[in-house]
mmCIF file of N, CA and C in Angstrom:
data_model
loop_
_atom_site.group_PDB
_atom_site.id
_atom_site.type_symbol
_atom_site.label_atom_id
_atom_site.label_comp_id
_atom_site.label_asym_id
_atom_site.label_seq_id
_atom_site.Cartn_x
_atom_site.Cartn_y
_atom_site.Cartn_z
ATOM 1 N N UNK I 1 0.818 -1.195 0.000
ATOM 2 C CA UNK I 1 0.000 0.000 0.000
ATOM 3 C C UNK I 1 0.862 1.259 0.000
ATOM 4 N N UNK I 2 1.985 1.221 0.717
ATOM 5 C CA UNK I 2 2.860 2.386 0.779
ATOM 6 C C UNK I 2 3.404 2.713 -0.605
ATOM 7 N N UNK I 3 3.762 1.693 -1.375
ATOM 8 C CA UNK I 3 4.316 1.925 -2.709
ATOM 9 C C UNK I 3 3.310 2.648 -3.617
ATOM 10 N N UNK I 4 2.046 2.290 -3.516
ATOM 11 C CA UNK I 4 1.011 2.952 -4.310
ATOM 12 C C UNK I 4 0.941 4.433 -3.940
ATOM 13 N N UNK I 5 1.015 4.735 -2.659
ATOM 14 C CA UNK I 5 0.997 6.123 -2.205
ATOM 15 C C UNK I 5 2.217 6.882 -2.718
ATOM 16 N N UNK I 6 3.401 6.221 -2.691
ATOM 17 C CA UNK I 6 4.620 6.858 -3.192
ATOM 18 C C UNK I 6 4.503 7.130 -4.688
ATOM 19 N N UNK I 7 3.978 6.166 -5.445
ATOM 20 C CA UNK I 7 3.800 6.365 -6.882
ATOM 21 C C UNK I 7 2.854 7.519 -7.160
ATOM 22 N N UNK I 8 1.778 7.606 -6.392
ATOM 23 C CA UNK I 8 0.821 8.694 -6.572
ATOM 24 C C UNK I 8 1.483 10.040 -6.275
ATOM 25 N N UNK I 9 2.244 10.098 -5.201
ATOM 26 C CA UNK I 9 2.927 11.342 -4.832
ATOM 27 C C UNK I 9 3.962 11.720 -5.889
ATOM 28 N N UNK I 10 4.686 10.730 -6.409
ATOM 29 C CA UNK I 10 5.678 10.993 -7.452
ATOM 30 C C UNK I 10 4.998 11.486 -8.718
ATOM 31 N N UNK I 11 3.901 10.838 -9.094
ATOM 32 C CA UNK I 11 3.159 11.241 -10.292
ATOM 33 C C UNK I 11 2.664 12.683 -10.159
ATOM 34 N N UNK I 12 2.153 13.016 -8.998
ATOM 35 C CA UNK I 12 1.646 14.366 -8.760
ATOM 36 C C UNK I 12 2.781 15.399 -8.796
ATOM 37 N N UNK I 13 3.903 15.072 -8.174
ATOM 38 C CA UNK I 13 5.047 15.990 -8.177
ATOM 39 C C UNK I 13 5.598 16.166 -9.592
ATOM 40 N N UNK I 14 5.662 15.079 -10.364
ATOM 41 C CA UNK I 14 6.137 15.164 -11.743
ATOM 42 C C UNK I 14 5.204 16.031 -12.580
ATOM 43 N N UNK I 15 3.925 15.901 -12.345
ATOM 44 C CA UNK I 15 2.942 16.716 -13.062
ATOM 45 C C UNK I 15 3.172 18.204 -12.785
ATOM 46 N N UNK I 16 3.410 18.542 -11.506
ATOM 47 C CA UNK I 16 3.620 19.944 -11.166
ATOM 48 C C UNK I 16 4.931 20.471 -11.754
ATOM 49 N N UNK I 17 5.967 19.628 -11.811
ATOM 50 C CA UNK I 17 7.203 20.040 -12.479
ATOM 51 C C UNK I 17 6.928 20.341 -13.951
ATOM 52 N N UNK I 18 6.183 19.458 -14.589
ATOM 53 C CA UNK I 18 5.824 19.613 -16.001
ATOM 54 C C UNK I 18 5.038 20.904 -16.215
ATOM 55 N N UNK I 19 4.061 21.126 -15.344
ATOM 56 C CA UNK I 19 3.251 22.354 -15.425
ATOM 57 C C UNK I 19 4.124 23.595 -15.269
ATOM 58 N N UNK I 20 4.982 23.613 -14.264
ATOM 59 C CA UNK I 20 5.818 24.778 -13.973
ATOM 60 C C UNK I 20 6.828 25.066 -15.072
ATOM 61 N N UNK I 21 7.173 24.058 -15.858
ATOM 62 C CA UNK I 21 8.137 24.248 -16.942
ATOM 63 C C UNK I 21 7.450 24.541 -18.274
ATOM 64 N N UNK I 22 6.153 24.795 -18.241
ATOM 65 C CA UNK I 22 5.440 25.161 -19.449
ATOM 66 C C UNK I 22 4.958 23.987 -20.280
ATOM 67 N N UNK I 23 4.778 22.836 -19.644
ATOM 68 C CA UNK I 23 4.261 21.633 -20.299
ATOM 69 C C UNK I 23 5.072 21.182 -21.521
ATOM 70 N N UNK I 24 6.398 21.045 -21.370
ATOM 71 C CA UNK I 24 7.195 20.616 -22.515
ATOM 72 C C UNK I 24 6.936 19.155 -22.857
ATOM 73 N N UNK I 25 6.982 18.827 -24.137
ATOM 74 C CA UNK I 25 6.800 17.425 -24.527
ATOM 75 C C UNK I 25 8.159 16.723 -24.505
ATOM 76 N N UNK I 26 8.125 15.420 -24.306
ATOM 77 C CA UNK I 26 9.341 14.615 -24.318
ATOM 78 C C UNK I 26 10.161 14.673 -23.046
ATOM 79 N N UNK I 27 9.610 15.173 -21.963
ATOM 80 C CA UNK I 27 10.353 15.306 -20.703
ATOM 81 C C UNK I 27 9.759 14.478 -19.574
ATOM 82 N N UNK I 28 8.893 13.538 -19.896
ATOM 83 C CA UNK I 28 8.189 12.767 -18.859
ATOM 84 C C UNK I 28 9.158 12.029 -17.942
ATOM 85 N N UNK I 29 10.151 11.354 -18.500
ATOM 86 C CA UNK I 29 11.087 10.594 -17.674
ATOM 87 C C UNK I 29 11.898 11.526 -16.786
ATOM 88 N N UNK I 30 12.346 12.643 -17.328
ATOM 89 C CA UNK I 30 13.101 13.619 -16.549
ATOM 90 C C UNK I 30 12.285 14.115 -15.362
ATOM 91 N N UNK I 31 11.027 14.458 -15.628
ATOM 92 C CA UNK I 31 10.161 14.937 -14.549
ATOM 93 C C UNK I 31 9.917 13.847 -13.512
ATOM 94 N N UNK I 32 9.709 12.617 -13.958
ATOM 95 C CA UNK I 32 9.468 11.512 -13.033
ATOM 96 C C UNK I 32 10.684 11.300 -12.138
ATOM 97 N N UNK I 33 11.873 11.257 -12.732
ATOM 98 C CA UNK I 33 13.083 11.009 -11.954
ATOM 99 C C UNK I 33 13.353 12.137 -10.961
ATOM 100 N N UNK I 34 13.089 13.349 -11.363
ATOM 101 C CA UNK I 34 13.274 14.481 -10.449
ATOM 102 C C UNK I 34 12.247 14.486 -9.337
ATOM 103 N N UNK I 35 11.098 13.898 -9.568
ATOM 104 C CA UNK I 35 10.021 13.904 -8.579
ATOM 105 C C UNK I 35 10.096 12.741 -7.599
ATOM 106 N N UNK I 36 10.874 11.710 -7.928
ATOM 107 C CA UNK I 36 10.948 10.541 -7.048
ATOM 108 C C UNK I 36 11.517 10.929 -5.693
ATOM 109 N N UNK I 37 11.038 10.275 -4.641
ATOM 110 C CA UNK I 37 11.543 10.576 -3.304
ATOM 111 C C UNK I 37 13.051 10.317 -3.222
ATOM 112 N N UNK I 38 13.749 11.205 -2.561
ATOM 113 C CA UNK I 38 15.187 11.060 -2.396
ATOM 114 C C UNK I 38 15.497 10.052 -1.298
ATOM 115 N N UNK I 39 16.654 9.413 -1.403
ATOM 116 C CA UNK I 39 17.136 8.542 -0.341
ATOM 117 C C UNK I 39 17.610 9.393 0.830
ATOM 118 N N UNK I 40 17.903 8.760 1.941
ATOM 119 C CA UNK I 40 18.285 9.508 3.134
ATOM 120 C C UNK I 40 19.568 10.310 2.943
ATOM 121 N N UNK I 41 20.556 9.765 2.199
ATOM 122 C CA UNK I 41 21.775 10.523 1.967
ATOM 123 C C UNK I 41 21.484 11.816 1.212
ATOM 124 N N UNK I 42 20.640 11.725 0.191
ATOM 125 C CA UNK I 42 20.291 12.907 -0.579
ATOM 126 C C UNK I 42 19.499 13.908 0.251
ATOM 127 N N UNK I 43 18.646 13.394 1.128
ATOM 128 C CA UNK I 43 17.863 14.277 1.995
ATOM 129 C C UNK I 43 18.780 15.066 2.926
ATOM 130 N N UNK I 44 19.793 14.402 3.474
ATOM 131 C CA UNK I 44 20.728 15.079 4.372
ATOM 132 C C UNK I 44 21.509 16.145 3.604
ATOM 133 N N UNK I 45 21.985 15.795 2.413
ATOM 134 C CA UNK I 45 22.755 16.743 1.608
ATOM 135 C C UNK I 45 21.903 17.967 1.238
ATOM 136 N N UNK I 46 20.617 17.764 1.083
ATOM 137 C CA UNK I 46 19.716 18.859 0.741
ATOM 138 C C UNK I 46 19.226 19.609 1.979
ATOM 139 N N UNK I 47 19.617 19.139 3.170
ATOM 140 C CA UNK I 47 19.209 19.796 4.401
ATOM 141 C C UNK I 47 17.773 19.536 4.788
ATOM 142 N N UNK I 48 17.220 18.426 4.298
ATOM 143 C CA UNK I 48 15.822 18.127 4.606
ATOM 144 C C UNK I 48 15.698 17.501 5.985
ATOM 145 N N UNK I 49 14.660 17.876 6.704
ATOM 146 C CA UNK I 49 14.449 17.394 8.068
ATOM 147 C C UNK I 49 13.861 15.990 8.125
ATOM 148 N N UNK I 50 13.387 15.457 6.994
ATOM 149 C CA UNK I 50 12.742 14.147 7.024
ATOM 150 C C UNK I 50 13.712 12.993 6.772
ATOM 151 N N UNK I 51 15.012 13.255 6.819
ATOM 152 C CA UNK I 51 16.003 12.178 6.651
ATOM 153 C C UNK I 51 16.021 11.306 7.899
ATOM 154 N N UNK I 52 16.282 10.026 7.705
ATOM 155 C CA UNK I 52 16.335 9.080 8.818
ATOM 156 C C UNK I 52 17.783 8.981 9.298
ATOM 157 N N UNK I 53 18.210 9.917 10.135
ATOM 158 C CA UNK I 53 19.591 9.969 10.602
ATOM 159 C C UNK I 53 20.023 8.721 11.364
ATOM 160 N N UNK I 54 19.232 8.207 12.315
ATOM 161 C CA UNK I 54 19.670 7.013 13.035
ATOM 162 C C UNK I 54 19.941 5.826 12.105
ATOM 163 N N UNK I 55 19.141 5.638 11.080
ATOM 164 C CA UNK I 55 19.361 4.532 10.151
ATOM 165 C C UNK I 55 20.686 4.695 9.427
ATOM 166 N N UNK I 56 21.033 5.910 9.090
ATOM 167 C CA UNK I 56 22.302 6.149 8.398
ATOM 168 C C UNK I 56 23.489 5.937 9.324
ATOM 169 N N UNK I 57 23.341 6.284 10.578
ATOM 170 C CA UNK I 57 24.446 6.131 11.526
ATOM 171 C C UNK I 57 24.791 4.669 11.769
ATOM 172 N N UNK I 58 23.825 3.791 11.652
ATOM 173 C CA UNK I 58 24.054 2.371 11.912
ATOM 174 C C UNK I 58 24.116 1.542 10.631
ATOM 175 N N UNK I 59 24.068 2.179 9.473
ATOM 176 C CA UNK I 59 23.983 1.481 8.201
ATOM 177 C C UNK I 59 25.132 0.505 7.975
ATOM 178 N N UNK I 60 26.372 0.930 8.254
ATOM 179 C CA UNK I 60 27.535 0.088 7.978
ATOM 180 C C UNK I 60 28.102 -0.569 9.227
ATOM 181 N N UNK I 61 27.354 -0.515 10.307
ATOM 182 C CA UNK I 61 27.801 -1.120 11.565
ATOM 183 C C UNK I 61 27.238 -2.532 11.639
ATOM 184 N N UNK I 62 28.121 -3.545 11.857
ATOM 185 C CA UNK I 62 27.590 -4.909 11.981
ATOM 186 C C UNK I 62 26.533 -4.984 13.069
ATOM 187 N N UNK I 63 25.413 -5.558 12.732
ATOM 188 C CA UNK I 63 24.302 -5.692 13.678
ATOM 189 C C UNK I 63 23.478 -4.423 13.794
ATOM 190 N N UNK I 64 23.785 -3.418 12.982
ATOM 191 C CA UNK I 64 23.117 -2.120 13.109
ATOM 192 C C UNK I 64 21.981 -1.926 12.203
#
């Protein structure tokens, strides 16, 4: 169920990117990729508060 919600959110975000860029044709994949949710590393680099910091801190720790 979560994946369906993520796809819907990505589709909606891609649509708004397309709209804001003047509805260019041939850019669907670009808009989709830009709209996909970022991983935690990308969220941290972008300064987003929704990154899962504890998961990243234990990512490479055995048993973490």
